[in-house]
């Protein structure tokens, strides 16, 4: 038996490796193939796992992302609720600033500095100091500053 060169056997079911051989004076083609049933079963199992596990994994990832977002926005909510409580009657109140060095902490520090400046402005301008009010009337009346008392 002598072996010839490798050939490709093409049929309507695919292509398998083959080898041309001579045996007892006759030319013989040996075709080597294997079943694709195990591969198809594995693909079916994978598809079933993805159909069941995919939505479950998506749900878990969504819940985890929601938890992270709530935890990250907790200092902002604390600042918002305290800002809603601050009034002109108690101008010395300040916003809570988280102990981190991030954007939220810098925002809280900036807003507290603004509240400090507003408190100082309220302290320096009392009810006895005049504030100019500019009003412009129609052309036939005079325009000019007038003084009002707060």
PDB file of C-alpha atoms in Angstrom:
ATOM      1  CA  UNK A   1       0.000   0.000   0.000  1.00  0.00           C
ATOM      2  CA  UNK A   2       1.449   3.318  -1.016  1.00  0.00           C
ATOM      3  CA  UNK A   3       0.080   6.655   0.122  1.00  0.00           C
ATOM      4  CA  UNK A   4      -0.562   9.485  -2.268  1.00  0.00           C
ATOM      5  CA  UNK A   5      -1.072  13.168  -1.626  1.00  0.00           C
ATOM      6  CA  UNK A   6      -3.868  14.638   0.512  1.00  0.00           C
ATOM      7  CA  UNK A   7      -7.084  15.472  -1.272  1.00  0.00           C
ATOM      8  CA  UNK A   8     -10.161  17.405  -0.238  1.00  0.00           C
ATOM      9  CA  UNK A   9     -13.401  15.545  -0.616  1.00  0.00           C
ATOM     10  CA  UNK A  10     -16.263  17.991  -1.090  1.00  0.00           C
ATOM     11  CA  UNK A  11     -19.849  16.882  -0.702  1.00  0.00           C
ATOM     12  CA  UNK A  12     -23.110  18.613   0.139  1.00  0.00           C
ATOM     13  CA  UNK A  13     -22.482  17.792   3.830  1.00  0.00           C
ATOM     14  CA  UNK A  14     -19.095  19.458   4.123  1.00  0.00           C
ATOM     15  CA  UNK A  15     -15.480  18.808   3.456  1.00  0.00           C
ATOM     16  CA  UNK A  16     -13.328  16.087   5.045  1.00  0.00           C
ATOM     17  CA  UNK A  17      -9.651  15.444   4.788  1.00  0.00           C
ATOM     18  CA  UNK A  18      -8.851  12.512   2.521  1.00  0.00           C
ATOM     19  CA  UNK A  19      -5.834  10.683   1.239  1.00  0.00           C
ATOM     20  CA  UNK A  20      -5.364   8.895  -2.030  1.00  0.00           C
ATOM     21  CA  UNK A  21      -3.754   5.468  -1.665  1.00  0.00           C
ATOM     22  CA  UNK A  22      -2.855   2.585  -3.947  1.00  0.00           C
ATOM     23  CA  UNK A  23      -3.745  -0.871  -2.684  1.00  0.00           C
ATOM     24  CA  UNK A  24      -3.269  -4.054  -4.650  1.00  0.00           C
ATOM     25  CA  UNK A  25      -2.921  -2.066  -7.837  1.00  0.00           C
ATOM     26  CA  UNK A  26      -6.119  -0.119  -7.331  1.00  0.00           C
ATOM     27  CA  UNK A  27      -6.457   3.563  -6.495  1.00  0.00           C
ATOM     28  CA  UNK A  28      -8.342   3.976  -3.199  1.00  0.00           C
ATOM     29  CA  UNK A  29      -9.429   7.218  -1.491  1.00  0.00           C
ATOM     30  CA  UNK A  30      -9.571   7.132   2.299  1.00  0.00           C
ATOM     31  CA  UNK A  31     -11.884   9.769   3.819  1.00  0.00           C
ATOM     32  CA  UNK A  32     -11.464  10.679   7.492  1.00  0.00           C
ATOM     33  CA  UNK A  33     -14.357  12.342   9.280  1.00  0.00           C
ATOM     34  CA  UNK A  34     -15.952  12.715  12.645  1.00  0.00           C
ATOM     35  CA  UNK A  35     -19.428  13.427  13.915  1.00  0.00           C
ATOM     36  CA  UNK A  36     -20.367  16.980  14.812  1.00  0.00           C
ATOM     37  CA  UNK A  37     -23.080  15.829  17.212  1.00  0.00           C
ATOM     38  CA  UNK A  38     -21.009  16.547  20.381  1.00  0.00           C
ATOM     39  CA  UNK A  39     -20.254  20.064  19.115  1.00  0.00           C
ATOM     40  CA  UNK A  40     -23.932  20.701  18.397  1.00  0.00           C
ATOM     41  CA  UNK A  41     -24.888  19.427  21.873  1.00  0.00           C
ATOM     42  CA  UNK A  42     -22.326  21.740  23.461  1.00  0.00           C
ATOM     43  CA  UNK A  43     -23.659  24.714  21.519  1.00  0.00           C
ATOM     44  CA  UNK A  44     -27.216  23.857  22.585  1.00  0.00           C
ATOM     45  CA  UNK A  45     -26.136  23.661  26.233  1.00  0.00           C
ATOM     46  CA  UNK A  46     -24.364  27.014  25.939  1.00  0.00           C
ATOM     47  CA  UNK A  47     -27.427  28.647  24.379  1.00  0.00           C
ATOM     48  CA  UNK A  48     -29.642  27.340  27.191  1.00  0.00           C
ATOM     49  CA  UNK A  49     -27.227  28.597  29.851  1.00  0.00           C
ATOM     50  CA  UNK A  50     -27.112  32.030  28.242  1.00  0.00           C
ATOM     51  CA  UNK A  51     -30.905  32.231  27.973  1.00  0.00           C
ATOM     52  CA  UNK A  52     -31.312  31.435  31.671  1.00  0.00           C
ATOM     53  CA  UNK A  53     -28.174  32.990  33.116  1.00  0.00           C
ATOM     54  CA  UNK A  54     -28.009  36.128  30.955  1.00  0.00           C
ATOM     55  CA  UNK A  55     -31.077  37.888  32.392  1.00  0.00           C
ATOM     56  CA  UNK A  56     -30.090  36.812  35.914  1.00  0.00           C
ATOM     57  CA  UNK A  57     -26.581  38.250  35.464  1.00  0.00           C
ATOM     58  CA  UNK A  58     -28.068  41.458  34.049  1.00  0.00           C
ATOM     59  CA  UNK A  59     -30.362  41.774  37.073  1.00  0.00           C
ATOM     60  CA  UNK A  60     -27.470  41.276  39.497  1.00  0.00           C
ATOM     61  CA  UNK A  61     -25.307  43.829  37.665  1.00  0.00           C
ATOM     62  CA  UNK A  62     -28.165  46.358  37.667  1.00  0.00           C
ATOM     63  CA  UNK A  63     -28.745  45.945  41.403  1.00  0.00           C
ATOM     64  CA  UNK A  64     -25.037  46.334  42.099  1.00  0.00           C
ATOM     65  CA  UNK A  65     -24.846  49.492  39.975  1.00  0.00           C
ATOM     66  CA  UNK A  66     -27.907  50.940  41.747  1.00  0.00           C
ATOM     67  CA  UNK A  67     -26.320  50.248  45.139  1.00  0.00           C
ATOM     68  CA  UNK A  68     -23.098  51.961  44.107  1.00  0.00           C
ATOM     69  CA  UNK A  69     -24.998  55.002  42.792  1.00  0.00           C
ATOM     70  CA  UNK A  70     -27.046  55.327  46.002  1.00  0.00           C
ATOM     71  CA  UNK A  71     -23.918  55.091  48.138  1.00  0.00           C
ATOM     72  CA  UNK A  72     -22.101  57.651  45.986  1.00  0.00           C
ATOM     73  CA  UNK A  73     -24.979  60.159  46.157  1.00  0.00           C
ATOM     74  CA  UNK A  74     -25.599  59.861  49.912  1.00  0.00           C
ATOM     75  CA  UNK A  75     -23.390  62.916  50.753  1.00  0.00           C
ATOM     76  CA  UNK A  76     -25.183  64.976  48.090  1.00  0.00           C
ATOM     77  CA  UNK A  77     -28.561  64.097  49.614  1.00  0.00           C
ATOM     78  CA  UNK A  78     -27.309  65.085  53.083  1.00  0.00           C
ATOM     79  CA  UNK A  79     -26.154  68.449  51.708  1.00  0.00           C
ATOM     80  CA  UNK A  80     -29.473  68.968  49.905  1.00  0.00           C
ATOM     81  CA  UNK A  81     -31.602  68.240  52.967  1.00  0.00           C
ATOM     82  CA  UNK A  82     -29.504  70.554  55.165  1.00  0.00           C
ATOM     83  CA  UNK A  83     -29.657  73.313  52.530  1.00  0.00           C
ATOM     84  CA  UNK A  84     -33.465  73.051  52.599  1.00  0.00           C
ATOM     85  CA  UNK A  85     -33.383  73.697  56.367  1.00  0.00           C
ATOM     86  CA  UNK A  86     -31.155  76.790  56.267  1.00  0.00           C
ATOM     87  CA  UNK A  87     -33.047  80.060  56.559  1.00  0.00           C
ATOM     88  CA  UNK A  88     -32.309  83.735  57.149  1.00  0.00           C
ATOM     89  CA  UNK A  89     -33.370  83.288  60.792  1.00  0.00           C
ATOM     90  CA  UNK A  90     -30.383  80.964  61.367  1.00  0.00           C
ATOM     91  CA  UNK A  91     -27.689  82.129  58.936  1.00  0.00           C
ATOM     92  CA  UNK A  92     -24.863  80.404  60.844  1.00  0.00           C
ATOM     93  CA  UNK A  93     -25.886  76.880  59.743  1.00  0.00           C
ATOM     94  CA  UNK A  94     -23.581  75.111  57.312  1.00  0.00           C
ATOM     95  CA  UNK A  95     -23.799  72.142  54.982  1.00  0.00           C
ATOM     96  CA  UNK A  96     -22.224  68.804  55.947  1.00  0.00           C
ATOM     97  CA  UNK A  97     -19.015  68.189  54.006  1.00  0.00           C
ATOM     98  CA  UNK A  98     -17.893  64.579  53.483  1.00  0.00           C
ATOM     99  CA  UNK A  99     -14.344  63.746  54.662  1.00  0.00           C
ATOM    100  CA  UNK A 100     -13.197  62.938  51.138  1.00  0.00           C
ATOM    101  CA  UNK A 101     -11.162  65.048  48.745  1.00  0.00           C
ATOM    102  CA  UNK A 102     -13.437  64.814  45.727  1.00  0.00           C
ATOM    103  CA  UNK A 103     -15.854  66.985  43.784  1.00  0.00           C
ATOM    104  CA  UNK A 104     -18.667  66.608  46.308  1.00  0.00           C
ATOM    105  CA  UNK A 105     -16.449  67.728  49.202  1.00  0.00           C
ATOM    106  CA  UNK A 106     -15.192  70.702  47.183  1.00  0.00           C
ATOM    107  CA  UNK A 107     -18.787  71.623  46.306  1.00  0.00           C
ATOM    108  CA  UNK A 108     -19.786  71.488  49.990  1.00  0.00           C
ATOM    109  CA  UNK A 109     -16.792  73.626  50.970  1.00  0.00           C
ATOM    110  CA  UNK A 110     -17.605  76.187  48.253  1.00  0.00           C
ATOM    111  CA  UNK A 111     -21.271  76.346  49.256  1.00  0.00           C
ATOM    112  CA  UNK A 112     -20.325  76.785  52.917  1.00  0.00           C
ATOM    113  CA  UNK A 113     -18.010  79.647  51.959  1.00  0.00           C
ATOM    114  CA  UNK A 114     -20.889  81.201  50.019  1.00  0.00           C
ATOM    115  CA  UNK A 115     -23.165  80.835  53.057  1.00  0.00           C
ATOM    116  CA  UNK A 116     -20.459  82.517  55.163  1.00  0.00           C
ATOM    117  CA  UNK A 117     -20.329  85.474  52.765  1.00  0.00           C
ATOM    118  CA  UNK A 118     -24.126  85.732  52.722  1.00  0.00           C
ATOM    119  CA  UNK A 119     -24.186  85.664  56.525  1.00  0.00           C
ATOM    120  CA  UNK A 120     -21.610  88.457  56.663  1.00  0.00           C
ATOM    121  CA  UNK A 121     -23.635  90.472  54.156  1.00  0.00           C
ATOM    122  CA  UNK A 122     -26.750  90.050  56.300  1.00  0.00           C
ATOM    123  CA  UNK A 123     -24.805  91.177  59.392  1.00  0.00           C
ATOM    124  CA  UNK A 124     -23.406  94.335  57.758  1.00  0.00           C
ATOM    125  CA  UNK A 125     -26.670  95.473  56.183  1.00  0.00           C
ATOM    126  CA  UNK A 126     -29.172  96.105  58.948  1.00  0.00           C
ATOM    127  CA  UNK A 127     -32.711  97.415  58.669  1.00  0.00           C
ATOM    128  CA  UNK A 128     -31.573 101.031  59.215  1.00  0.00           C
ATOM    129  CA  UNK A 129     -29.244 101.369  56.241  1.00  0.00           C
ATOM    130  CA  UNK A 130     -30.716 102.897  53.101  1.00  0.00           C
ATOM    131  CA  UNK A 131     -30.639 100.998  49.816  1.00  0.00           C
ATOM    132  CA  UNK A 132     -30.909 102.928  46.564  1.00  0.00           C
ATOM    133  CA  UNK A 133     -33.702 101.749  44.294  1.00  0.00           C
ATOM    134  CA  UNK A 134     -33.555 102.858  40.681  1.00  0.00           C
ATOM    135  CA  UNK A 135     -36.851 103.076  38.901  1.00  0.00           C
ATOM    136  CA  UNK A 136     -37.463 104.282  35.398  1.00  0.00           C
ATOM    137  CA  UNK A 137     -40.885 105.671  34.668  1.00  0.00           C
ATOM    138  CA  UNK A 138     -42.317 106.492  31.239  1.00  0.00           C
ATOM    139  CA  UNK A 139     -40.718 109.382  29.293  1.00  0.00           C
ATOM    140  CA  UNK A 140     -43.124 112.059  30.578  1.00  0.00           C
ATOM    141  CA  UNK A 141     -42.034 111.364  34.196  1.00  0.00           C
ATOM    142  CA  UNK A 142     -38.574 111.838  35.604  1.00  0.00           C
ATOM    143  CA  UNK A 143     -36.207 108.932  36.021  1.00  0.00           C
ATOM    144  CA  UNK A 144     -33.773 108.769  38.866  1.00  0.00           C
ATOM    145  CA  UNK A 145     -32.745 106.985  42.021  1.00  0.00           C
ATOM    146  CA  UNK A 146     -35.025 106.991  44.997  1.00  0.00           C
ATOM    147  CA  UNK A 147     -34.207 105.763  48.489  1.00  0.00           C
ATOM    148  CA  UNK A 148     -36.051 102.988  50.267  1.00  0.00           C
ATOM    149  CA  UNK A 149     -35.551 101.661  53.767  1.00  0.00           C
ATOM    150  CA  UNK A 150     -35.404  97.958  54.424  1.00  0.00           C
TER     151      UNK A 150
END
